[in-house]
Every structure is written in structure tokens, then in C-alpha cells.
XYZ file of C-alpha atoms in Angstrom:
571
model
C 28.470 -30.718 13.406
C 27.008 -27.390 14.179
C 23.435 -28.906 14.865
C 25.386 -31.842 17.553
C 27.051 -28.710 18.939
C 23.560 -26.728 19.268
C 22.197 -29.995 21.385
C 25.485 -29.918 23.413
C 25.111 -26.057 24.178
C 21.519 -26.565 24.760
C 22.062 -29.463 27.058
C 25.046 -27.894 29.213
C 22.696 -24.396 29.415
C 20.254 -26.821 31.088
C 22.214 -28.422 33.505
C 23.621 -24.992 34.729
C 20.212 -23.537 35.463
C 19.209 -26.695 36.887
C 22.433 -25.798 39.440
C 21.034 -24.339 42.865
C 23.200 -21.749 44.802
C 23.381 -20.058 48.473
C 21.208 -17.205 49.153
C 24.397 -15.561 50.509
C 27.141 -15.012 48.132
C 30.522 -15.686 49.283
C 33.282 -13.182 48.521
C 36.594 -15.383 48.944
C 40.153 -14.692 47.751
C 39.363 -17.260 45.050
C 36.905 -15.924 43.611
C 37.051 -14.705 39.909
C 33.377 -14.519 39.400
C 29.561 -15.860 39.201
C 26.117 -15.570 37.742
C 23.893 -14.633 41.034
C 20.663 -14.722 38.819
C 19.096 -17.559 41.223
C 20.660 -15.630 44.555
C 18.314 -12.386 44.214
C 14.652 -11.894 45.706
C 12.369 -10.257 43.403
C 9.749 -7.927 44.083
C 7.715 -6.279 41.293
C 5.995 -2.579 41.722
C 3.106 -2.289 39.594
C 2.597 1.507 40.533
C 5.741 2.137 39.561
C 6.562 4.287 42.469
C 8.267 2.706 45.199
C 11.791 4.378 46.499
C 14.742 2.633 48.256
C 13.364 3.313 51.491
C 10.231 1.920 51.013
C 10.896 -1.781 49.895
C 13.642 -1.743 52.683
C 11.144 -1.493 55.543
C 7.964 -3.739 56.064
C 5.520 -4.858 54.398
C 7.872 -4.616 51.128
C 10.533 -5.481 52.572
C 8.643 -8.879 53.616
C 7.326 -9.575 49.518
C 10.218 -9.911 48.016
C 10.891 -13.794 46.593
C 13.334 -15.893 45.910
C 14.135 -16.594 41.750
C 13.791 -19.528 40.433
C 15.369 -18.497 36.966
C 18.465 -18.138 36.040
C 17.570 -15.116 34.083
C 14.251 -13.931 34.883
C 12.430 -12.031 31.820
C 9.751 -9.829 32.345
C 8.502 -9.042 29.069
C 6.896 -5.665 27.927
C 5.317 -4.042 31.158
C 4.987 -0.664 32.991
C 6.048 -2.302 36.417
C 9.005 -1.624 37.915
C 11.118 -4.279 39.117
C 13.764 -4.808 42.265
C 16.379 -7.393 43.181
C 17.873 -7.960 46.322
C 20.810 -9.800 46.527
C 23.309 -10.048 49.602
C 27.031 -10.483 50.037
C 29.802 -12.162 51.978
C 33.466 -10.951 51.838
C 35.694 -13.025 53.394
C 39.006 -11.367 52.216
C 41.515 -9.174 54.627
C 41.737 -5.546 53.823
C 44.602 -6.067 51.783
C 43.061 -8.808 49.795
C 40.079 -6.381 49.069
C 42.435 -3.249 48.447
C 44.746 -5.716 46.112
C 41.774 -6.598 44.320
C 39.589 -3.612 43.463
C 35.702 -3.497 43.349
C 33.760 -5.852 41.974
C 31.851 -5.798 38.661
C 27.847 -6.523 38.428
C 26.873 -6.544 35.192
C 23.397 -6.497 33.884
C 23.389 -8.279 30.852
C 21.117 -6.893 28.271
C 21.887 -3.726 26.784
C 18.239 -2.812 25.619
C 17.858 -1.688 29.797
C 15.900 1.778 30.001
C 16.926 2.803 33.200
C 18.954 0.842 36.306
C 20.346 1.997 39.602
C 21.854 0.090 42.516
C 22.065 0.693 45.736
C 24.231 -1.114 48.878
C 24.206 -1.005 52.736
C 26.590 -2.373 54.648
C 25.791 -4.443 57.941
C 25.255 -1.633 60.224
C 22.323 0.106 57.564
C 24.844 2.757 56.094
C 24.104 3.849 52.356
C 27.398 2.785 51.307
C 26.987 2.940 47.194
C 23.974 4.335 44.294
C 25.096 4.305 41.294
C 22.775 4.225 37.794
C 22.918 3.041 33.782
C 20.845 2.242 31.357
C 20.344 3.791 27.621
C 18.237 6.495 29.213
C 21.369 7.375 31.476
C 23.771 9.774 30.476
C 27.094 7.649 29.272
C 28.961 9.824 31.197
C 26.862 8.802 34.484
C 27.376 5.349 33.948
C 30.164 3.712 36.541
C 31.990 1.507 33.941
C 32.169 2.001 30.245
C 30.838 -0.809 28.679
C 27.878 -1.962 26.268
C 25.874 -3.025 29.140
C 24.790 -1.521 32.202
C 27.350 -1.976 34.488
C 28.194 -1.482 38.359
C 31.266 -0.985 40.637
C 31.002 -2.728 44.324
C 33.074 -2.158 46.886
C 34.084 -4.834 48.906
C 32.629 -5.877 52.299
C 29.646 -7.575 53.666
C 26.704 -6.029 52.125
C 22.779 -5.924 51.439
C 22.183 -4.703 47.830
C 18.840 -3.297 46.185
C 18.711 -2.904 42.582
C 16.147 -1.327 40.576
C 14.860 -1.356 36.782
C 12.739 0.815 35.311
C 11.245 -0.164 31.339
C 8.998 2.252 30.173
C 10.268 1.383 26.608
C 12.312 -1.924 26.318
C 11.761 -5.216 27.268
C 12.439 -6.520 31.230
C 15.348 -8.780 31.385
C 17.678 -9.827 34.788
C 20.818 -11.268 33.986
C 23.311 -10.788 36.029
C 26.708 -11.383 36.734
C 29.245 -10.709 38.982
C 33.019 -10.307 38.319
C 36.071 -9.143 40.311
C 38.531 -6.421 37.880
C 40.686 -8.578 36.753
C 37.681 -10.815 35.384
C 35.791 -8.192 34.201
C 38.938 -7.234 32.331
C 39.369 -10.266 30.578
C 35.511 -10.421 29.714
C 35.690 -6.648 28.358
C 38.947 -7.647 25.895
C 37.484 -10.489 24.560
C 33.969 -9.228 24.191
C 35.590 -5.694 22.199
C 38.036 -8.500 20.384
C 34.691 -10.495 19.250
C 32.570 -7.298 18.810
C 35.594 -5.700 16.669
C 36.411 -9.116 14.750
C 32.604 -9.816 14.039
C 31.700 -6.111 12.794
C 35.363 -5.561 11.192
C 34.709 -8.837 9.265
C 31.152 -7.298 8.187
C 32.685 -3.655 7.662
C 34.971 -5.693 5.406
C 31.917 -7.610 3.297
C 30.304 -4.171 3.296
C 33.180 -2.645 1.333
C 34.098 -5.464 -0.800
C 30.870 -6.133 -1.774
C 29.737 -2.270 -1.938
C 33.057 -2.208 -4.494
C 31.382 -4.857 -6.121
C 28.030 -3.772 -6.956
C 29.935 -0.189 -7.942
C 32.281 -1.882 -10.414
C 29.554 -4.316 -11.577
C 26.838 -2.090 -10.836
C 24.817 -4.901 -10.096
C 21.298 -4.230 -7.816
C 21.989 -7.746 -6.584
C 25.018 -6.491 -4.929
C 24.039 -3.709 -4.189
C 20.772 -4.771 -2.069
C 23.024 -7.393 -0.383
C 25.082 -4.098 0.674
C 21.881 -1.985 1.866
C 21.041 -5.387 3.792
C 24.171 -5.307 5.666
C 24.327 -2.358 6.794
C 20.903 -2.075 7.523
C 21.869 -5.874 9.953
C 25.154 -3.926 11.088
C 22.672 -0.943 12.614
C 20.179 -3.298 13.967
C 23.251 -5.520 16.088
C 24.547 -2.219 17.116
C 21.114 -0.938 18.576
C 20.676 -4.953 19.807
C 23.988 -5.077 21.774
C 24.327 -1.927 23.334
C 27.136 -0.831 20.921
C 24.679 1.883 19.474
C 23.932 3.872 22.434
C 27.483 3.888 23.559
C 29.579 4.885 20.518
C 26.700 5.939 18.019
C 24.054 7.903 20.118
C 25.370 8.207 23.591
C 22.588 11.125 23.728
C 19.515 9.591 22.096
C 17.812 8.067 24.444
C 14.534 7.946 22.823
C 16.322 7.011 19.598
C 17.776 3.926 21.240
C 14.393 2.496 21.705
C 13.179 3.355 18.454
C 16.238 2.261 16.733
C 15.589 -1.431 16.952
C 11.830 -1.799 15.531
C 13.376 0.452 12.901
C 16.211 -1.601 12.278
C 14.372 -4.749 12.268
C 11.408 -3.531 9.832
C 14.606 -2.292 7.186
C 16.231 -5.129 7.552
C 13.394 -7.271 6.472
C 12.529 -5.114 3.432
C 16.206 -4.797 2.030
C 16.621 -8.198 2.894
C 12.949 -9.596 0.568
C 14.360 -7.128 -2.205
C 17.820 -9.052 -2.622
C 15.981 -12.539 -2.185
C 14.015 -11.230 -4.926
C 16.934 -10.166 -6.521
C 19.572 -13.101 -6.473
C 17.080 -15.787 -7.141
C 14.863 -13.760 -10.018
C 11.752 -14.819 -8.002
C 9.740 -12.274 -9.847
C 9.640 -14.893 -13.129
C 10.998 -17.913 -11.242
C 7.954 -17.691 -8.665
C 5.315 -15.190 -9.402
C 3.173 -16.116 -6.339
C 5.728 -15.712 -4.002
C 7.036 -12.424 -5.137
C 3.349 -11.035 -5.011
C 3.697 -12.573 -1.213
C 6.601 -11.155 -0.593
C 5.612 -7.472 -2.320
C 2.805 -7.651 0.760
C 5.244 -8.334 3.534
C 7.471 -5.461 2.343
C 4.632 -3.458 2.252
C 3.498 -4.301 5.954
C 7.047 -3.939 6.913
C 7.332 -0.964 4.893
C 4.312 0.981 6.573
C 5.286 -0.220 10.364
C 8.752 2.038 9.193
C 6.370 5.339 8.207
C 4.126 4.751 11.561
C 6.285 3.374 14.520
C 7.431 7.052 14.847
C 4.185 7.509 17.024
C 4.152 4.204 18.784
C 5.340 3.419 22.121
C 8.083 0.656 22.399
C 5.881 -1.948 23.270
C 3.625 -1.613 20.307
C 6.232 -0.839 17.685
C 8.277 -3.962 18.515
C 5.498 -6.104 18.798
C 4.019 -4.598 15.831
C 7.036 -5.815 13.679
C 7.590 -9.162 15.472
C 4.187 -9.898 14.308
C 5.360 -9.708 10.448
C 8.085 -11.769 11.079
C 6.336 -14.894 10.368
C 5.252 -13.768 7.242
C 8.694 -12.429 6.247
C 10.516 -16.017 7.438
C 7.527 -17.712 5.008
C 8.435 -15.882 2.419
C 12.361 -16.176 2.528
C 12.643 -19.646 3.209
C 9.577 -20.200 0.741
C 11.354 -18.775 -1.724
C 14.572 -20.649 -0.675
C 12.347 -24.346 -0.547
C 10.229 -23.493 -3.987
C 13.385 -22.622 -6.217
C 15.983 -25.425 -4.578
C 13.245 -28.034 -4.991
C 13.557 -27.071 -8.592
C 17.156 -27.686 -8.566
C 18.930 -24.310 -8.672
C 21.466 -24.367 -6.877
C 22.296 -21.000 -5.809
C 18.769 -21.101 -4.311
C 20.147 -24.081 -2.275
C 23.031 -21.879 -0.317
C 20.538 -19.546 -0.335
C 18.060 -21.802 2.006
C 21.025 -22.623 4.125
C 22.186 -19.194 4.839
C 19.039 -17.723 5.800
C 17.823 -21.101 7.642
C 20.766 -20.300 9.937
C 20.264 -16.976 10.426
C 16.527 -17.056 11.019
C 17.277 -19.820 13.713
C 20.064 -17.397 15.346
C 17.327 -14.637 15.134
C 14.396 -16.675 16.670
C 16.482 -17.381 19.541
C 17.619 -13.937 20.550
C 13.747 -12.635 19.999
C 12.922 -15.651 22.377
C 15.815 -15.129 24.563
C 14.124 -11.483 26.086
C 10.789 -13.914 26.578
C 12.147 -16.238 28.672
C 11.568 -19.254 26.364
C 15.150 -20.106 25.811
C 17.764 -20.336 28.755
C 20.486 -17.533 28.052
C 23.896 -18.965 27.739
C 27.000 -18.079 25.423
C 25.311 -19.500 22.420
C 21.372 -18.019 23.036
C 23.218 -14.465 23.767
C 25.294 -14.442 20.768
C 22.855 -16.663 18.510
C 21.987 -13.957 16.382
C 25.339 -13.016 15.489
C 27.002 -16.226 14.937
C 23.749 -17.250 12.388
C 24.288 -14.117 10.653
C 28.110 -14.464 10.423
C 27.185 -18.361 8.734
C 24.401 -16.774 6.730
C 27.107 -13.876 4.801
C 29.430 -16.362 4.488
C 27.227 -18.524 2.698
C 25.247 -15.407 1.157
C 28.860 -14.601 -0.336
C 29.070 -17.801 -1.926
C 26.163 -18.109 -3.359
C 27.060 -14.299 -4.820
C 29.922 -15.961 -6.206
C 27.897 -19.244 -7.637
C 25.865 -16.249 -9.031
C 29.064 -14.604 -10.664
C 30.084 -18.049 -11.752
C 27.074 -18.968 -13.612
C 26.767 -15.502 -14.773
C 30.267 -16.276 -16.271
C 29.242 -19.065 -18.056
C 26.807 -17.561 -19.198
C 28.476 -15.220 -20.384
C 30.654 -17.356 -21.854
C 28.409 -19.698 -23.378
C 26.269 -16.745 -25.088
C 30.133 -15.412 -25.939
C 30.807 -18.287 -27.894
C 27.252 -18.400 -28.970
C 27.448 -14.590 -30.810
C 31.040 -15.688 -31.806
C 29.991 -18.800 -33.651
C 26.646 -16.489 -35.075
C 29.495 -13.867 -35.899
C 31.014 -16.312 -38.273
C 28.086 -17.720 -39.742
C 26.646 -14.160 -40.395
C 29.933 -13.153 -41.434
C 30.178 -16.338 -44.063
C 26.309 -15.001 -45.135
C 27.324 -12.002 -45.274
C 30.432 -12.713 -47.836
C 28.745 -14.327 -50.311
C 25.804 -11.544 -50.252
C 28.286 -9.149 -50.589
C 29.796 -11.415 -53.712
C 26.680 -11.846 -55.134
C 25.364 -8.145 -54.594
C 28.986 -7.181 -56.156
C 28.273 -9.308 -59.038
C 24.627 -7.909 -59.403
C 26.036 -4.415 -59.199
C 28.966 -4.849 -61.665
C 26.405 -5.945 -64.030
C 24.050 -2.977 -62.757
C 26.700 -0.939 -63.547
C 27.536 -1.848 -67.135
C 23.703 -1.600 -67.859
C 24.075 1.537 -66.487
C 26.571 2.720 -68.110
C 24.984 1.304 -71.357
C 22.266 3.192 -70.522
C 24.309 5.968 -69.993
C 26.531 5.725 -73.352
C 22.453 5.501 -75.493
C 21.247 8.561 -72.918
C 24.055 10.992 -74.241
C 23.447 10.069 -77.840
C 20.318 10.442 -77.027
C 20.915 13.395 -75.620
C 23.370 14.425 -78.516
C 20.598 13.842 -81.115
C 18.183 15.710 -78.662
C 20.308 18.632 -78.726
C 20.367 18.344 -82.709
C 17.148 18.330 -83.356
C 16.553 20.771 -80.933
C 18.961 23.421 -82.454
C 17.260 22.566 -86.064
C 13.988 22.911 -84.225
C 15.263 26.291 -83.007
C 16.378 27.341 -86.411
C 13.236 25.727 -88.497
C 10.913 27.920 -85.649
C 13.329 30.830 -86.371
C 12.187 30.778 -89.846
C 8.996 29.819 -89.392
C 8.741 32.559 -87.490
C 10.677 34.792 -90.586
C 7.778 33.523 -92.950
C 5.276 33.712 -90.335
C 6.146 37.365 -90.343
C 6.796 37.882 -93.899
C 3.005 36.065 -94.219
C 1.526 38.966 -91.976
C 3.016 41.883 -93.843
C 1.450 40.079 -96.822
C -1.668 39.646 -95.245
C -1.784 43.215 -94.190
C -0.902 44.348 -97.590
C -3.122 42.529 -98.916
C -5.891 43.278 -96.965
C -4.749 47.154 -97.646
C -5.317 46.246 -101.022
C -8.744 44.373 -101.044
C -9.749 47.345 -98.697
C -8.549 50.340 -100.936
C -10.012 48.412 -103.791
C -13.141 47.780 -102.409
C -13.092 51.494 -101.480
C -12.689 52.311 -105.394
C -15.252 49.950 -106.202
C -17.699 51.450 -103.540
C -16.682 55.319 -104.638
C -17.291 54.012 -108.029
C -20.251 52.110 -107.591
C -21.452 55.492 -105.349
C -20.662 57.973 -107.924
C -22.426 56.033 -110.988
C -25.984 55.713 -108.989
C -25.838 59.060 -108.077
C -24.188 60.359 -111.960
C -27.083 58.578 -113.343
C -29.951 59.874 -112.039
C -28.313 63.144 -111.869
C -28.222 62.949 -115.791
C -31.662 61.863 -115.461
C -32.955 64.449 -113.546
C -30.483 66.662 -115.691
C -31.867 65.901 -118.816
C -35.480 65.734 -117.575
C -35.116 69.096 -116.019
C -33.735 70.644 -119.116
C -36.804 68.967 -120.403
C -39.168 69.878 -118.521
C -37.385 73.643 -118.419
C -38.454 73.881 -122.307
C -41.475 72.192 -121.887
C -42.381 74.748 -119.039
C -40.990 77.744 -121.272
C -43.573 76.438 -123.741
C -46.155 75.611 -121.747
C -46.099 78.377 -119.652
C -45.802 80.251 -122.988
C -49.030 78.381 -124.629
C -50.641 78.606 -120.806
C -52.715 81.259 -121.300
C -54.055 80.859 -124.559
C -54.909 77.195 -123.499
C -56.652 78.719 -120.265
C -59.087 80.582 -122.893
C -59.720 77.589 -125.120
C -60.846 75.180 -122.077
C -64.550 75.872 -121.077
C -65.104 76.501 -117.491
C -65.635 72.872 -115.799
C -62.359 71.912 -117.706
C -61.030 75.011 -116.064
C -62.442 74.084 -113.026
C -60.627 70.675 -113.268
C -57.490 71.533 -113.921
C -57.063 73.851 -111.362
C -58.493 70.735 -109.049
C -55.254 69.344 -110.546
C -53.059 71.904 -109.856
C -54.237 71.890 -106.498
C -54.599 68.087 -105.342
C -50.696 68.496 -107.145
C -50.070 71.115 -104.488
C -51.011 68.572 -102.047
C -49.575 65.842 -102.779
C -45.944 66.421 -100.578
C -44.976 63.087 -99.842
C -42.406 61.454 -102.008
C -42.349 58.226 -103.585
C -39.633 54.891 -104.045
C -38.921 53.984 -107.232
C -41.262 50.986 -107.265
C -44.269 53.552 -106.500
C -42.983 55.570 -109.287
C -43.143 52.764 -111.618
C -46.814 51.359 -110.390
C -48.291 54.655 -110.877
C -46.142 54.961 -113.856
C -48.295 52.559 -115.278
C -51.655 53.371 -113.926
C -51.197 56.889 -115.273
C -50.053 55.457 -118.963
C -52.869 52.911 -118.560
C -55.361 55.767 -118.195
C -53.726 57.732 -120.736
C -54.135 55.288 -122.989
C -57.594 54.374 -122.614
C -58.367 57.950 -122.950
């Protein structure tokens, strides 16, 4: 159904553009409002110079020509471009009071800088007004997302002007009396607030989600959304005129920016919900390079001009729609089925987003579908995104339940295990414990006869000790004894060798005394008898006895004892 409704869209968006229309547009009582994309005459200014008096006087004047698109796109340049468009009203005064201005809108928010001017018949300035996202809000004529205009009624020759130095060059334009205008406003702030209320509302439910769960599935799906919410902002105009009515340069930077986030936090949760880091290792190292391309374009763009940033990150998009549907294809091929709604979501949002990247380029004719192609893909890619969350909670559930029942029915068998060991190790340690306590009974007799024959051990060293003692004082008497006897023995032994020869040298002195009393008596008569050599000798005696001083052992004694007697008694 949606893809028959596509070719209808497509085919109706055809035949309008195909439509041709008067140069001249007619202002009637009936009339409610009109695209005048294929009534203006285009002129572009390369030099980027040109004022409203110049391209109203020859040779300008002269170059301008007619459109043959419905919405002419310009693409990324430094020219300037002007329209010229003319008008008809046919109404009274009243009709024109009773009605109000009219509205021209230029449809596509991303417009640097605009400004209209009018003339009436007679060549009076009769209106200049200006808008754009490099235009004060506060300048703008009407408050709305796009640069809008207020035309007062009357014939008229109109000149309007836009200026890109940072966004692409689009001229879609359409023209509205109030009560129109109006109606389009409500129902465009009634679809703006229903489409980003319904994604404020997926941002909180799922945000309470991943909190609750805290589950980096949900919350990456979170990060994406807002990250998408800030990107449609910045894309529709919604940014600069509730967000950063101030910012000008932020409004052209915001959309590379949003578009290179998007595309990271959007890889990480396909690498997230469908595990492609195990499931497919290939494509996760692909899609680890396309986050990093998109990743460095978001630390450089800063310095870029408009042209180059966007173009800069358009150029990874390939790579990033290669690896999400890749993904999607490689794992649904295999038959998981989340990756299945996954493949459909982002097939429909990727188509929504290809057509409002080629919408700006003038590939695809802009209609209600091509303008709002992005949005309505992304609202069918969270919707399915959400159920394949759920599938993802559901099959985590079972799961869960299955390993749930698993551990329950291990519980039981480990618990059954676990009885009888505990029966049997009870058993084994009741028998343990009588051993033990066996052991313990045979380990205090033990200790019992220990404690015996340690206190007779005590007593036996006691009197060992007694006796060991008694033994020394022996010993020591003894010894006392052996030494005073010895000592008598020695004193005995002493005083006999030296009584004896004391006697002997006694008795022989006594003898000798008498025979010296004798002798010495007998001397001198003997003197007279001896002739004179015998005199002569014995006084050689006497004196060789003088000499003879040294004193003799007992064994000399004896040896000349005997020589003397020998001699003695030879003579």
C-alpha cells in the first residue's frame, strides 16, 4: 500500500509540474492561493553584487528568463539569485481591505538571506521586506518556519532576491491570501507538534526504559532520537525560530552536525540491537570505519564552510546506508527476526532521507510527500524500531525464562546432589566422629598414664638426684680421704728417706768424729814415720781432696765405691 501510494504521489507531482501557467498572476476574489514557481523570470548574479536598481533597468533588466521548474534548485554556489514575478488584482478596495495581504512563502527553511521588493504600476517602491536564518526573527514580516512575506494588494511588479553564502539555493514558492495562509500555518504547527510530540513521547518512554532497564540498547536508540529530533529541527526551520533565533552561523552548522551524530548514534544502536559485533564481525569492523569518518567530519566541520561540511558528510552517507542495511540484509537472511523489522524500518527511513537530500538538488519534484519524506520515513522507521525493541524484550523474556527454568530445573538437580552428599558426608562424619572420639577416650588415658609416669619420672629424678648428691659428698669425701692419705703416705715416705740417711750420715759422722779425734791424735806421729815421697804423696792427697768440690749421685758413689775397694784390695 504505501509503495502504490509513493507511485500515485509521484505520478500526480508529475502531472502538476507538467501544468503551464500565465506569466501574469491573477488576483481575483476567488482566489485562495497558488504555487507561482513557473510564473517568475530568473536572473542569476555571479558577482554577487547587483542592487534593486540595477536589474530593474537595462541590460539586466532584459536577462532575466522565464522558469521552466516548478521549483528551481540551485545547488551550493556563491551567486546570487533574483525572481521576478508580476501581479494582477482584480478585487474592489473593499474586497482587498476585507481580505488582508497576501502571503509569499519561500519554502525551504535552510534560506541564508531573502528580501523582496514591489512596485506598483506607476514605478513607486511600494514594499522591502527581508528573512532568512541570517535575519533577525524579529525582522522577519510573518512568524513562521520559513521565510515568509506580506503583499499588499494591487497590481504590482515584484523583485525578489536570495543570497546563500552558506546553504543550499532552493525557489519554491507559494502564494496564499490570510485566511489560507492561516489554515496552512495550523495544520503545519498541528503536524509539526503531533510529529515531534509523538517523538518527545518515544524519547521519554524509551529514555525511562533504558533508565529502569539500564539497557545501552535503549539507551543509544534514545541518543539517536534526539540526535534525529535536532537534525529535523535545524532541517525545517523550527531550529532557528524557537531554538536559536540568534545563531545565525549556528544554523548552518547545525545540520552537517546533526547529520554526522545522527549517523554515529544511529551505527552504535544497529550494533547494539542486532549484536553485530559476534553476529557479523566484518560488518562491525565496516561500520567502526564509517563512525570513525563520521566521527572526525564532527571534530573538523567547525572550520569548514557550508558547502564543504555538508558535502563532506553526504559523501559518507553511502557508506553509512551500506552498512545499516548490510547489517539489516546479512542478519535477516540468517533468519533473525528482529533483524527483519530492523531492515524495514531503516529501508523506509533511508528512502524518506534520500529524497529530501535529493529534493534541494533538483532530482526529485517537491510535492507534499518529497517535502515531508523525511519525516514520514522516520515516523515508520520508530514505529517499527519500537517493535523490534519490543521483539527484543520479548525474546529477551524468553530467554529469560527459558534459562529461568533452566537454573530452576539445575537448582533441583543440584539440590537432589547436594542431599545425598550431605547424607553421605553426615554419615562419614558421624563415623569420623566416633573414631574421634575413640581416639579421644585412648588420648586421655594416654594422657592419664603420661601424666603417671611422668610424676614417677619426676619423683625417680628427684631421687636420683638425692643419690646423685649423696654420691658427690661421697666422692668428695672420699677423695679427701685418698688425698690426706696419700699426704701421710708422702710425709711418711719423705721423712724415712731423709731419717735414713740422716742416721747414716749421723752415725758416720760420729764415726768419722772418733776416727778424726784419733787420727788427728796419731797424725803427727804418723807424719814422722812416713819418709818424705810418702809425705810428699799424701799431702798430693790432701790436696787433689781439696779439689775435688763437685758432689756425686749415689750411683757415682757406689762405682767409685768399688774402684777404691778394688784398689784397696789389690794393694
Amino acid at each position: 500500500m504505501c509503495l502504490l501510494r509513493f507511485f500515485e504521489l509521484a505520478f500526480l507531482s508529475v502531472l502538476m509540474c507538467s501544468q503551464a501557467y500565465a506569466s501574469t498572476i491573477i488576483i481575483d476574489s476567488a482566489f485562495t492561493g497558488r504555487a507561482i514557481d513557473l510564473d517568475v523570470a530568473l536572473l542569476e548574479d555571479k558577482s554577487a553584487q547587483l542592487q534593486i536598481d540595477d536589474v530593474r533597468i537595462s541590460p539586466y533588466n532584459g536577462q532575466f528568463v522565464q522558469s521552466i521548474k516548478a521549483s528551481p534548485s540551485f545547488g551550493y554556489t556563491q551567486s546570487n539569485y533574483w525572481a521576478r514575478f508580476n501581479l494582477e488584482d482584480t478585487r474592489s478596495p473593499t474586497e482587498q481591505l476585507v481580505a488582508g495581504p497576501l502571503y509569499l512563502t519561500l519554502a525551504y527553511a535552510q534560506t541564508d538571506h531573502a528580501q523582496l521588493w514591489c512596485f506598483d504600476l506607476e514605478g513607486k517602491q511600494i514594499l522591502h521586506q527581508r528573512a532568512g536564518d541570517h535575519v533577525p526573527l524579529l525582522d522577519w514580516p510573518a512568524q513562521h518556519r520559513e521565510p515568509t512575506f506580506q503583499i499588499v494588494s494591487g497590481g504590482s511588479t515584484c523583485w525578489l532576491q536570495v543570497q546563500g553564502r552558506g546553504s543550499n539555493m532552493k525557489l519554491a514558492l507559494q502564494l496564499r491570501n490570510r485566511t489560507t495562509f492561516n489554515t496552512m500555518l495550523s495544520n503545519d504547527n498541528t503536524f509539526q507538534a503531533l510529529y515531534f510530540g509523538a517523538l518527545l513521547v518515544m524519547i521519554a518512554y524509551n529514555g525511562l526504559i533504558a533508565a529502569t532497564m539500564r539497557s545501552w540498547a535503549y539507551g543509544t536508540y534514545v541518543l539517536f532520537l534526539v540526535s534525529y529530533a535536532l537534525l529535523q529541527v535545524s532541517l525545517n526551520g523550527l531550529g532557528y525560530s524557537l531554538l536559536w533565533p540568534y545563531a545565525g552561523s549556528w544554523a548552518d552548522k547545525a545540520v552537517p552536525f546533526f547529520i554526522g551524530l545522527t549517523g554515529v548514534l544511529s551505527i552504535s544502536f544497529a550494533n547494539t540491537i542486532l549484536n553485530t559485533k559476534f553476529e557479523s564481525p566484518r560488518l562491525w569492523k565496516l561500520s567502526l570505519v564509517a563512525m570513525g569518518l563520521m566521527g572526525l567530519h564532527l571534530c573538523v566541520f567547525w572550520w569548514m564552510s557550508y558547502q564543504v561540511a555538508i558535502k563532506s558528510i553526504v559523501a559518507t552517507v553511502p557508506l553509512w546506508i551500506f552498512v545499516i542495511l548490510g547489517s539489516g540484509v546479512v542478519l535477516a537472511y540468517r533468519g533473525i527476526r528482529i533483524a527483519k523489522i530492523f531492515l524495514g524500518a531503516w529501508f523506509v527511513f533511508i528512502l524518506g532521507v534520500l529524497i529530501t537530500l535529493l529534493g534541494p538538488l533538483g532530482v526529485v519534484p517537491d510535492n507534499a510527500f518529497t517535502v515531508n519524506a523525511m519525516q514520514i520515513g522516520s515516523a515508520l522507521e520508530f514505529v517499527l524500531l519500537s517493535f523490534a525493541l519490543s521483539d527484543r524484550i520479548k525474546t529477551y523474556q524468553a530467554a529469560l525464562l527459558s534459562a529461568k527454568q533452566e537454573l530452576v530445573d539445575t537448582l533441583r538437580s543440584s539440590e537432589q546432589e547436594l542431599t545425598q552428599k550431605v547424607e553421605l558426608r553426615t554419615r562419614e562424619l558421624r563415623q569420623s566422629n566416633e573414631q574421634l572420639q575413640e581416639a579421644y577416650h585412648e588420648a586421655q588415658a594416654s594422657r592419664q598414664r603420661a601424666e603417671s609416669a611422668q610424676v614417677e619420672a619426676q619423683t625417680a629424678h628427684q631421687e636420683t638426684e638425692k643419690t646423685l648428691l649423696e654420691l658427690r659428698n661421697t666422692q668428695a669425701q672420699l677423695i679427701q680421704s685418698e688425698k690426706m692419705a696419700s699426704l701421710g703416705l708422702l710425709v711418711s715416705n719423705v721423712a724415712h728417706e731423709i731419717n735414713t740417711p740422716i742416721g747414716a750420715v749421723k752415725s758416720s759422722g760420729a764415726t768419722m768424729a772418733d776416727a778424726l779425734d784419733s787420727t788427728l791424735a796419731d797424725l803427727p806421729q804418723l807424719f814422722e814415720m812416713l819418709q818424705f815421697d810418702e809425705r810428699n804423696s799424701f799431702m798430693q792427697l790432701v790436696e787433689q781432696l781439696k779439689k775435688y768440690t763437685s758432689p756425686m749421685n749415689v750411683r757415682e758413689e757406689r762405682v767409685l765405691t768399688k774402684q777404691v775397694a778394688f784398689t784397696l784390695e789389690q794393694h
